[in-house]
mmCIF file of C-alpha atoms in Angstrom:
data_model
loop_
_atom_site.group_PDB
_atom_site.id
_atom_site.type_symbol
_atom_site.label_atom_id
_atom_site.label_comp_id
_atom_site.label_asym_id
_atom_site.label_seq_id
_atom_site.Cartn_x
_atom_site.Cartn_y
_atom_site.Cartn_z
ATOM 1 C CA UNK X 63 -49.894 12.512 11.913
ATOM 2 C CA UNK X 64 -52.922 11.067 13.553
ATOM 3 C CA UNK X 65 -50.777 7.725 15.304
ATOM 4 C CA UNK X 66 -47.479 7.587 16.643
ATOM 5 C CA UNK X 67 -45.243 5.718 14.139
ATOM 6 C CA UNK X 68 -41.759 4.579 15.574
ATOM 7 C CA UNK X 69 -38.536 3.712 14.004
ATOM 8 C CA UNK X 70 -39.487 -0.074 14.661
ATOM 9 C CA UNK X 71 -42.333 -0.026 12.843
ATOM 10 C CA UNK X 72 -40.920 2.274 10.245
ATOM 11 C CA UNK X 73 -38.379 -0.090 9.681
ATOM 12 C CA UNK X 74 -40.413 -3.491 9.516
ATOM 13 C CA UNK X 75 -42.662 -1.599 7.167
ATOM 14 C CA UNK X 76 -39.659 -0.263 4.882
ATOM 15 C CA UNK X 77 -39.031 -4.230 5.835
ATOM 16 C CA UNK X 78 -41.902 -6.188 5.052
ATOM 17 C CA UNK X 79 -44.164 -4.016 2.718
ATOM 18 C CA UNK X 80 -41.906 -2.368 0.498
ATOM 19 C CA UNK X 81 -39.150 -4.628 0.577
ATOM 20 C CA UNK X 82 -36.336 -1.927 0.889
ATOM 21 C CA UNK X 83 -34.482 -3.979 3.644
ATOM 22 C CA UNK X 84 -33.465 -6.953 4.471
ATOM 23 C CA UNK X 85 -34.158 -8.341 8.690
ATOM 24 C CA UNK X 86 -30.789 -8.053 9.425
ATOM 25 C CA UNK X 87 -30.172 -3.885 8.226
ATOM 26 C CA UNK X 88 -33.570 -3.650 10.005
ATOM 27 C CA UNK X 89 -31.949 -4.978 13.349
ATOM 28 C CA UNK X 90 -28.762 -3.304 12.682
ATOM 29 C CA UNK X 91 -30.182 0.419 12.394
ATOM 30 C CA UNK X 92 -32.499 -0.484 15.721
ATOM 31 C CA UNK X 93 -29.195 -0.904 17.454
ATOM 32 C CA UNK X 94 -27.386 2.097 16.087
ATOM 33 C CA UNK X 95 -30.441 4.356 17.315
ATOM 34 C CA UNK X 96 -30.455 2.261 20.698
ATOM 35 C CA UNK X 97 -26.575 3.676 20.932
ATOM 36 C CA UNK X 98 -27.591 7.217 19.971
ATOM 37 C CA UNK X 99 -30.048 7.212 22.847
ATOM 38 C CA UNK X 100 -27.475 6.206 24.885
ATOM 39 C CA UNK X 101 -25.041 9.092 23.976
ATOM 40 C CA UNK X 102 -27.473 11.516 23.777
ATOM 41 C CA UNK X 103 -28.171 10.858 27.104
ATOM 42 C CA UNK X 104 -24.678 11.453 28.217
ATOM 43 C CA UNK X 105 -24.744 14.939 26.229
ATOM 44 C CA UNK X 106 -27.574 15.708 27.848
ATOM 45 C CA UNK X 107 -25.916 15.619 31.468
ATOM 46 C CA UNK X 108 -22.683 17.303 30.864
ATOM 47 C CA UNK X 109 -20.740 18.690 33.120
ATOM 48 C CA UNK X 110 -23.096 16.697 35.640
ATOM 49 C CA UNK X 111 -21.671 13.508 34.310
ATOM 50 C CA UNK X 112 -18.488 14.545 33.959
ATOM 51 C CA UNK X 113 -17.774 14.076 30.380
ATOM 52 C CA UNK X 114 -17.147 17.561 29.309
ATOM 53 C CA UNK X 115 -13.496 18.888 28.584
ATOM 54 C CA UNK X 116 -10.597 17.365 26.835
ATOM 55 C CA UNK X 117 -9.208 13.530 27.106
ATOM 56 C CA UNK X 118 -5.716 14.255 26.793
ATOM 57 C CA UNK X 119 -5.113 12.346 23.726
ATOM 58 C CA UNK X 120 -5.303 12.788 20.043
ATOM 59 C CA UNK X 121 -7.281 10.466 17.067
ATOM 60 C CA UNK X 122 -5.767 9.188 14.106
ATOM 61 C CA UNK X 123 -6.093 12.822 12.167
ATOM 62 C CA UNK X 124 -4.031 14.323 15.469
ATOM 63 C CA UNK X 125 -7.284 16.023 16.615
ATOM 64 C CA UNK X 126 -7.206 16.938 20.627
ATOM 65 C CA UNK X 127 -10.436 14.188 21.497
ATOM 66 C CA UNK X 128 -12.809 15.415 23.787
ATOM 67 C CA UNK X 129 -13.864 12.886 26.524
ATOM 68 C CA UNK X 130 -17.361 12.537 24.474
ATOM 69 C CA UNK X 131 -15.741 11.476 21.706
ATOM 70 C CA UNK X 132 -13.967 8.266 23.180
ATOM 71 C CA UNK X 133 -17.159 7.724 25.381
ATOM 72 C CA UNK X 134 -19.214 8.154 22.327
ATOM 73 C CA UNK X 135 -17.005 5.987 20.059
ATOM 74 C CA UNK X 136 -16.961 3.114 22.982
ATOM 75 C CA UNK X 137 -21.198 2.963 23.017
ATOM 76 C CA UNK X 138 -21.326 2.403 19.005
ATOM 77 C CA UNK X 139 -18.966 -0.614 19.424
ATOM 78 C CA UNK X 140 -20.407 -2.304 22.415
ATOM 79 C CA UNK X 141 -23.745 -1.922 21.396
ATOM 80 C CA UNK X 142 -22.970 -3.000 17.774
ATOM 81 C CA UNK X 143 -20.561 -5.800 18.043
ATOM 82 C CA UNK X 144 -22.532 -8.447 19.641
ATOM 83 C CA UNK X 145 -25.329 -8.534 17.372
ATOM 84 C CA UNK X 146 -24.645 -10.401 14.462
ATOM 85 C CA UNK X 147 -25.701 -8.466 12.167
ATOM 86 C CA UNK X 148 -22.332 -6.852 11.698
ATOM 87 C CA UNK X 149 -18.517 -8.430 10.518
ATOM 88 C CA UNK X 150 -17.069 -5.217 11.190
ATOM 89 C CA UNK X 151 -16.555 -1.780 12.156
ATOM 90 C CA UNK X 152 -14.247 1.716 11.013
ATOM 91 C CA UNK X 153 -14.321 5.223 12.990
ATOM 92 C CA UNK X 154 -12.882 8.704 12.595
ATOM 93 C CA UNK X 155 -12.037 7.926 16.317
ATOM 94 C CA UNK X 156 -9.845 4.569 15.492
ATOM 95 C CA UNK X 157 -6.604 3.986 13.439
ATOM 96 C CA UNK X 158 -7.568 1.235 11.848
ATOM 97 C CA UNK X 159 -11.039 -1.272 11.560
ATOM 98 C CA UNK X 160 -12.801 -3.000 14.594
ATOM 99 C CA UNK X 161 -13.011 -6.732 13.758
ATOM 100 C CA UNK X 162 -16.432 -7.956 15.513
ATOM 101 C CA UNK X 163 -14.660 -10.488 18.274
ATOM 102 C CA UNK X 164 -14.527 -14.176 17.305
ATOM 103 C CA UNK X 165 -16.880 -14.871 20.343
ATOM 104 C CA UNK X 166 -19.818 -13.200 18.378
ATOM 105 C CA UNK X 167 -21.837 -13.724 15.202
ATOM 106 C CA UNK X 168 -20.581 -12.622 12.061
ATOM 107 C CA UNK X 169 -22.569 -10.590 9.593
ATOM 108 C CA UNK X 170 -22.858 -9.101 6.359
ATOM 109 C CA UNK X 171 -22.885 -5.991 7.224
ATOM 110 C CA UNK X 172 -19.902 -2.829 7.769
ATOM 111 C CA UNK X 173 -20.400 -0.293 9.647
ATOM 112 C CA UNK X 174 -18.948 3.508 9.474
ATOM 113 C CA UNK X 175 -19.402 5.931 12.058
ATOM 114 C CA UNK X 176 -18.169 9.246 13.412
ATOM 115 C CA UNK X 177 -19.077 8.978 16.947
ATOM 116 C CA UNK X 178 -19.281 12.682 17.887
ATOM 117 C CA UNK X 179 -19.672 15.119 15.078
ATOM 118 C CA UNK X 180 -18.549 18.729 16.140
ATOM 119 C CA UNK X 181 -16.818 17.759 19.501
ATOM 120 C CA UNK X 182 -15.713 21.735 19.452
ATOM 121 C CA UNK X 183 -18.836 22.847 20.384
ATOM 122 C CA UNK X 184 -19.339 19.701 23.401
ATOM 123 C CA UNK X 185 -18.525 22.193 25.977
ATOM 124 C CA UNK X 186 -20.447 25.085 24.393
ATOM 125 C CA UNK X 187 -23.838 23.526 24.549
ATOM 126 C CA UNK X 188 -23.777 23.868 20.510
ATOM 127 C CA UNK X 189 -25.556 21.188 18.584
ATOM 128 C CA UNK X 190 -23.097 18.002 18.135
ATOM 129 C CA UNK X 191 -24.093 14.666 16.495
ATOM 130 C CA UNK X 192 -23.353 11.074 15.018
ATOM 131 C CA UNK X 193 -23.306 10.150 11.605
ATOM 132 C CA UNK X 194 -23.298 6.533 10.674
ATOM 133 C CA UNK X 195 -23.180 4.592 6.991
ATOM 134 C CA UNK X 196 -23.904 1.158 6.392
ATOM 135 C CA UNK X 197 -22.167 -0.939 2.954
ATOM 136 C CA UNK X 198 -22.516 -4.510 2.852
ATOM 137 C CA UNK X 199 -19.239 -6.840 2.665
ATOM 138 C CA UNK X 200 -18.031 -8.472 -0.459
ATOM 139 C CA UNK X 201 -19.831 -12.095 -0.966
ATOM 140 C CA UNK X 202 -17.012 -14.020 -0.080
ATOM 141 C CA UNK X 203 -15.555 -16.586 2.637
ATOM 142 C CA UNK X 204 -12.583 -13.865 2.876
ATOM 143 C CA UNK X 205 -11.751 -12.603 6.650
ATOM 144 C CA UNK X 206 -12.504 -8.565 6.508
ATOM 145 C CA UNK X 207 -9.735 -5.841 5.380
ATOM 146 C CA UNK X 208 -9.811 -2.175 5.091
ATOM 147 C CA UNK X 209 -10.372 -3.179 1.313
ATOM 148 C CA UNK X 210 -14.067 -4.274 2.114
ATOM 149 C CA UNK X 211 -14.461 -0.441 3.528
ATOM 150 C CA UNK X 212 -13.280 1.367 0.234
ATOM 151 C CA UNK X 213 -16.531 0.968 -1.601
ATOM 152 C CA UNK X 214 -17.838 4.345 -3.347
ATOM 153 C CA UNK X 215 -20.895 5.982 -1.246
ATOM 154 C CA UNK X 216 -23.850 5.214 -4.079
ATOM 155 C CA UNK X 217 -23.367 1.764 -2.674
ATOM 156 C CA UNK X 218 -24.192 2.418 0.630
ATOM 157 C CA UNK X 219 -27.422 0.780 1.707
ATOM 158 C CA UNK X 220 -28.335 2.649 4.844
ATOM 159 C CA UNK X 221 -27.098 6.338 6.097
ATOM 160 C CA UNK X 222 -27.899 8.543 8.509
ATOM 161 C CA UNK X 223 -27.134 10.866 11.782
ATOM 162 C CA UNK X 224 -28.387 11.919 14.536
ATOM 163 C CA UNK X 225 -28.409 15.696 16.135
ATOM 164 C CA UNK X 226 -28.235 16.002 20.116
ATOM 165 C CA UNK X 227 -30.045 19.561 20.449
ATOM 166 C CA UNK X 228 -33.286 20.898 21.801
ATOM 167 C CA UNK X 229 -34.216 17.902 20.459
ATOM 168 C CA UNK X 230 -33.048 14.807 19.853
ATOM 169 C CA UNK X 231 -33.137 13.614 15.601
ATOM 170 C CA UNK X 232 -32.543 10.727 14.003
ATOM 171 C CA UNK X 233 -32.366 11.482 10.480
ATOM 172 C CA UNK X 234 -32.375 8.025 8.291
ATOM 173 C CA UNK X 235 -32.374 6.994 4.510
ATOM 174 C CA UNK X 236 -32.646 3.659 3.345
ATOM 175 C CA UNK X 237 -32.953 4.771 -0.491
ATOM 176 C CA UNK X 238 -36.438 4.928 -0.056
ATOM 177 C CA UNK X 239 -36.273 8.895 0.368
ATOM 178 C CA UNK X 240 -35.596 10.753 4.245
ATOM 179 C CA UNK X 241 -36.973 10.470 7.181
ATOM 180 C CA UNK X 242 -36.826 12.349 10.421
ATOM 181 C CA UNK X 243 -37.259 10.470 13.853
ATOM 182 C CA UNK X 244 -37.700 12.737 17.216
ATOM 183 C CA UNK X 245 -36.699 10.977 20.635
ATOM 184 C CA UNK X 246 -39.543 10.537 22.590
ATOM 185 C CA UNK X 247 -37.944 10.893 26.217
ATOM 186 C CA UNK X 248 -41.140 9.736 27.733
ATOM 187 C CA UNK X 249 -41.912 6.816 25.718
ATOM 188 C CA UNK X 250 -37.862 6.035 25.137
ATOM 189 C CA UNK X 251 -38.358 5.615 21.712
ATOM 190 C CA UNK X 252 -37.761 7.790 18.286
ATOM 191 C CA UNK X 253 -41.363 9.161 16.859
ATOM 192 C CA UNK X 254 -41.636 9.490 12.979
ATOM 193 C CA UNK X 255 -42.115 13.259 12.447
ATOM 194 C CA UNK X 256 -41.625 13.788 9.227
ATOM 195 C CA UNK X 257 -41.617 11.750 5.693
ATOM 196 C CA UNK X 258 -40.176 12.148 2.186
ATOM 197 C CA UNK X 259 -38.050 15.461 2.876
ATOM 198 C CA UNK X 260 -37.141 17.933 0.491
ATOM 199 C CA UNK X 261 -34.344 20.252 -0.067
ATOM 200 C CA UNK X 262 -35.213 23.489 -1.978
ATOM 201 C CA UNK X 263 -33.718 23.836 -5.559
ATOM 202 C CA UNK X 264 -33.156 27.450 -4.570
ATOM 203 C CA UNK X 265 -32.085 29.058 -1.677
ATOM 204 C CA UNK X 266 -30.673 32.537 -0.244
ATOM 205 C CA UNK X 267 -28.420 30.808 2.745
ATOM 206 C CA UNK X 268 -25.026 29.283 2.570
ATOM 207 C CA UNK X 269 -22.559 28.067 5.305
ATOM 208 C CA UNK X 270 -19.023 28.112 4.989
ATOM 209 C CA UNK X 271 -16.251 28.922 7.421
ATOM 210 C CA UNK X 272 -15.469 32.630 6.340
ATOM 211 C CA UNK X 273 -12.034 33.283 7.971
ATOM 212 C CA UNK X 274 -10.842 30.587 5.483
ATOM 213 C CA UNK X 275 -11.654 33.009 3.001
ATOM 214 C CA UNK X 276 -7.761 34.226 1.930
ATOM 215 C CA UNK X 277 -7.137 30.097 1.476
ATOM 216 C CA UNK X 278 -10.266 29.507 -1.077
ATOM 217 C CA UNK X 279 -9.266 28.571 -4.419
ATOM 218 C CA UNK X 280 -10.932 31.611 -7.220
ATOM 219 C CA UNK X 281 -14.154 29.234 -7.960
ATOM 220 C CA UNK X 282 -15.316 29.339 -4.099
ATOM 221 C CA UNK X 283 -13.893 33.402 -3.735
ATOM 222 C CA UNK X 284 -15.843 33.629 -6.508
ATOM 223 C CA UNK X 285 -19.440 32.199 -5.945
ATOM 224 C CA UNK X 286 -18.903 33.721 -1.853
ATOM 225 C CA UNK X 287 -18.341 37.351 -3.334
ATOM 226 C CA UNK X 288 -21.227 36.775 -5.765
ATOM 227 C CA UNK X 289 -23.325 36.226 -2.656
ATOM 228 C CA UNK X 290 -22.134 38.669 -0.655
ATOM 229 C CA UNK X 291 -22.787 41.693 -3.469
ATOM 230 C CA UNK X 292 -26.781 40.663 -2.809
ATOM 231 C CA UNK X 293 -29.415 42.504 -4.607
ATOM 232 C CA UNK X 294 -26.919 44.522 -6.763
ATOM 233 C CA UNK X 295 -25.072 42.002 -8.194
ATOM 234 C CA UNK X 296 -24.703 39.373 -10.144
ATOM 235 C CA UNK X 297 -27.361 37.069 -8.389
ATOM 236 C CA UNK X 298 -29.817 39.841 -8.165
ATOM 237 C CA UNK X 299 -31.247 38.766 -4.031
ATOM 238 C CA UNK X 300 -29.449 39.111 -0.872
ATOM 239 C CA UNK X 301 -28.010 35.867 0.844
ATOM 240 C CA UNK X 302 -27.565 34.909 4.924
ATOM 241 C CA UNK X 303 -24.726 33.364 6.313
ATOM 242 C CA UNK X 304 -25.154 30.523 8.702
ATOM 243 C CA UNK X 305 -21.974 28.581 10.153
ATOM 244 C CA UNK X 306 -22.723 26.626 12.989
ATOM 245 C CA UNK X 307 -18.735 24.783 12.793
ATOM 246 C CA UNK X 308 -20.958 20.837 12.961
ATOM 247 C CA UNK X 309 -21.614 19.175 9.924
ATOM 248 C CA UNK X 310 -24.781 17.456 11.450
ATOM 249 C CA UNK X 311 -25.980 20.677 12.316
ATOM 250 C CA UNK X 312 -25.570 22.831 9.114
ATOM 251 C CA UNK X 313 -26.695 19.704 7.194
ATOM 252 C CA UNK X 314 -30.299 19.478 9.671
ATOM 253 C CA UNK X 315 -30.927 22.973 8.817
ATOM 254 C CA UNK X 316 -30.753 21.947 4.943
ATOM 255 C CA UNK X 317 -32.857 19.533 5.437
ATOM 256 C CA UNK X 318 -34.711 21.539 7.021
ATOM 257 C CA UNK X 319 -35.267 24.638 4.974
ATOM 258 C CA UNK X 320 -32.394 24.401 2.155
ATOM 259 C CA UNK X 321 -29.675 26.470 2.067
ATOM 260 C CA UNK X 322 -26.029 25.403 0.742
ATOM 261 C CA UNK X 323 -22.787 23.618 2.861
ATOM 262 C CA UNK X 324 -19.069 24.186 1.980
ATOM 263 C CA UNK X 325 -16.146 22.725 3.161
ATOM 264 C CA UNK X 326 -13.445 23.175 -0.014
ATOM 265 C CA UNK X 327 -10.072 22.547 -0.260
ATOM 266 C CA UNK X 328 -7.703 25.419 0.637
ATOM 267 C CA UNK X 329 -4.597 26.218 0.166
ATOM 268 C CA UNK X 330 -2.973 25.919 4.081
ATOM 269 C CA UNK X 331 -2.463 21.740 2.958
ATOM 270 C CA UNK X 332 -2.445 21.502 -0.637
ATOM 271 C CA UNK X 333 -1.296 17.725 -0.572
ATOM 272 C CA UNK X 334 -5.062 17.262 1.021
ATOM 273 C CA UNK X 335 -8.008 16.761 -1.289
ATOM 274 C CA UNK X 336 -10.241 18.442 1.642
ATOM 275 C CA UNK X 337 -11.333 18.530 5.628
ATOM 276 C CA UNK X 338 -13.956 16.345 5.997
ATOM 277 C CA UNK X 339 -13.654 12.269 5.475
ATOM 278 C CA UNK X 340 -15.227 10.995 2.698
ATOM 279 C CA UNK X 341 -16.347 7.499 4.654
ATOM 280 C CA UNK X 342 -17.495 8.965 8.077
ATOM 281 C CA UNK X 343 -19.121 12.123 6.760
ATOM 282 C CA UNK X 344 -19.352 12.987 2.936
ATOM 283 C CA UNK X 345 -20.740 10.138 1.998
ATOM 284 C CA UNK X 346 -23.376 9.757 4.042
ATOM 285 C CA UNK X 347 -24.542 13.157 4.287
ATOM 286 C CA UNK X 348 -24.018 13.594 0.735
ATOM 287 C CA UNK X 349 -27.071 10.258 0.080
ATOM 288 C CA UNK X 350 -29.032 11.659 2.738
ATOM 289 C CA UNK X 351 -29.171 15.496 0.453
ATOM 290 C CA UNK X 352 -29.597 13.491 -2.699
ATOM 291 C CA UNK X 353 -32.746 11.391 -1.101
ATOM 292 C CA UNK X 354 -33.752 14.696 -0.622
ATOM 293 C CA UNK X 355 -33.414 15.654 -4.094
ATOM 294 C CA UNK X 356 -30.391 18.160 -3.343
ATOM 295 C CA UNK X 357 -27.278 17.670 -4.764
ATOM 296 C CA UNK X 358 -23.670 16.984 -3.199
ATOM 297 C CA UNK X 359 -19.563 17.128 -5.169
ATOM 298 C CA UNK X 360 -16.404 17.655 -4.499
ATOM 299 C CA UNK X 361 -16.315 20.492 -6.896
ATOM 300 C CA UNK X 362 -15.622 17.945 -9.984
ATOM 301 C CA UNK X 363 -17.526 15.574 -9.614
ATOM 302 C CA UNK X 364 -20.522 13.626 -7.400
ATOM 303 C CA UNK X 365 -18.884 12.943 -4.034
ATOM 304 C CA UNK X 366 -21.000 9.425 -4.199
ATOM 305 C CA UNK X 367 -19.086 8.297 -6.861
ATOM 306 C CA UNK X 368 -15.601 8.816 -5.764
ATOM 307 C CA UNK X 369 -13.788 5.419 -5.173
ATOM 308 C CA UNK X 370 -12.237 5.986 -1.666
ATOM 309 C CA UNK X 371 -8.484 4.723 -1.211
ATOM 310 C CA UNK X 372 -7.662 5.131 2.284
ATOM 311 C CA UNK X 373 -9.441 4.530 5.343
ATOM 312 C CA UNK X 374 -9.672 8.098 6.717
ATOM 313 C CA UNK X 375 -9.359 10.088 3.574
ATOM 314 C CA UNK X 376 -10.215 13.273 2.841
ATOM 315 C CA UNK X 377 -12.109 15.187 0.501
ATOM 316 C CA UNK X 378 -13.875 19.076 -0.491
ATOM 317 C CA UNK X 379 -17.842 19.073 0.293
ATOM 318 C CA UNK X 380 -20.320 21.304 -1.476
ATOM 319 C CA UNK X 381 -23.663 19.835 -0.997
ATOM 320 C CA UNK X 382 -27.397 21.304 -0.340
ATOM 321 C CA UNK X 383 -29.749 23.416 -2.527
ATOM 322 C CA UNK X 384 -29.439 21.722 -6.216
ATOM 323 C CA UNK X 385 -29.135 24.778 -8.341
ATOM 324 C CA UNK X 386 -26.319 26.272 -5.763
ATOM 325 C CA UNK X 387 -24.234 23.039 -5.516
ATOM 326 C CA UNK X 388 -24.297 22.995 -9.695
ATOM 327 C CA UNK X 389 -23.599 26.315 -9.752
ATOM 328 C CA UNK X 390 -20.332 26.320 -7.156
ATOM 329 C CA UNK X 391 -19.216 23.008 -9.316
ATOM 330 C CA UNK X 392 -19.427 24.936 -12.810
ATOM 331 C CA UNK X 393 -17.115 27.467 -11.406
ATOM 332 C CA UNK X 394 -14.617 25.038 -10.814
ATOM 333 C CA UNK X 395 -14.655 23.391 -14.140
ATOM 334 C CA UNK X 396 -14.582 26.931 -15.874
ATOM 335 C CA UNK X 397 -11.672 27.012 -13.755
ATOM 336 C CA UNK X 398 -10.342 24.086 -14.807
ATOM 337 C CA UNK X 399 -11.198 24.528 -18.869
#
């Protein structure tokens, strides 16, 4: 890449020569990646800023929060609620949705966040992360509900996360394919680093939380043992295992080199469809794989098309490597037959 391209002027050209976005999604994404500067600066300082360690308090799923997840939850709504590009907000962190304040500009525009991705690891120095979705409101005069937020995922018009590691990434989709951002700590600004990324087909790598294992239903036990025989079974090659315990960090390395993400439903709460939250992670991460050409379900069916009803609910995740993901879902409906 012979010139520096930045997420401004990736934007305004996604803007104003292909005609992807609108001015105001344009602004809108600026300021999420302005906040994600922001927290990954805090990361960055741990224990020297004092924001490592737990707050004392629980979310709305009764997780323990970690002080970066509060901190991290406060930066996306300051940052994001005076704009005007925005009518309102909804976070893993919050019970219910953030109304932008009467005092500001209203938008068109929802926003859907979870602040700190993998807030285990926070004190580990283990890859954490943000992951944000974008849906536009109904077209009415209407004040905003938690009905405007229970929209399936294919209608989202802008996803993406960002990974605080060795690097800083900003990972962004727009429906116009992937793209990968790197912060620039000189400069202060995210560098394009890499265009229209691919996920493998095929892949020898999956990650899935192993000591789960006695909990799987038979499709999962099933496709893990196939892996796990290698060369002399089934599958006929040998397979790595790679569970980092953060979504935004198993889903970078897909991205990165391919490979295949699990999170199913078990049997410890069967009245749950799944772990992971359909707004505030599946469905985001699962446009971001499909831009890439991978595919994402809940083991039925295309996670994008789910209709959500509820705010924070749940789902299964298989997503990654196409052939894998179809492969894990045709279990389950042999299962099913």
């Amino acid at each position: 890449m012979s010139s520096k391209i930045s997420l401004s002027r990736y934007l305004v050209e996604q803007q104003r020569d292909k005609g992807h976005i609108p001015a105001d999604l344009r602004l809108l994404l600026e300021v999420v990646a302005r906040a994600c500067k922001s927290i990954s600066h805090a990361v960055n300082k741990g224990a020297l800023g004092g924001v490592l360690g737990s707050a004392d308090s629980e979310n709305v799923q009764g997780e323990v929060q970690k002080k970066l997840d509060i901190i991290a939850n406060e930066v996306l709504l300051e940052a994001n609620e005076w704009g005007g590009h925005l009518a309102a907000m909804a976070s893993e962190e919050m019970d219910s949705i953030y109304l932008v304040p009467n005092r500001y500009p209203q938008g068109e525009y929802l926003l859907m966040f979870d602040p700190l991705d993998g807030s285990s690891n926070i004190d580990v120095n283990v890859s954490i992360g943000t992951i944000f979705s974008v849906l536009k409101k109904a077209d009415d005069n209407q004040g905003v509900t938690e009905q405007d937020f229970l929209q399936p995922g294919k209608q989202q018009v802008a996803a993406g996360y960002c990974v605080y590691g060795p690097q800083t990434t900003l990972v962004l989709t727009v429906g116009d394919g992937v793209a990968m951002f790197t912060l620039d700590r000189e400069q202060g600004s995210f560098v394009l680093t890499q265009e229209n990324v691919q996920v493998p087909a095929d892949t020898k790598e999956f990650a899935i939380n192993m000591s789960n294992m006695r909990h799987w239903d038979e499709p999962v036990r099933r496709y893990i043992d196939e892996c796990l025989q290698g060369k002399e079974g089934t599958r006929g090659k040998d397979f790595n295992m790679r569970w980092i315990a953060s979504m935004v960090a198993d889903v970078h390395r897909i991205l990165t080199r391919g490979g295949v993400f699990m999170y199913p439903w078990d049997k410890r709460e069967p009245h749950k469809a799944g772990k992971l939250r359909l707004l505030y992670e599946a469905n985001p991460m699962s446009w971001l794989i499909e831009q890439a050409g991978g595919a994402a379900t809940n083991g039925k069916q295309r996670i994008l098309d789910l209709q959500p009803s509820q705010l924070h609910e749940r789902v299964s995740v298989f997503l990654g490597s196409k052939n894998e993901v179809e492969r894990v879902t045709q279990y389950h409906a042999n299962a099913n037959a």
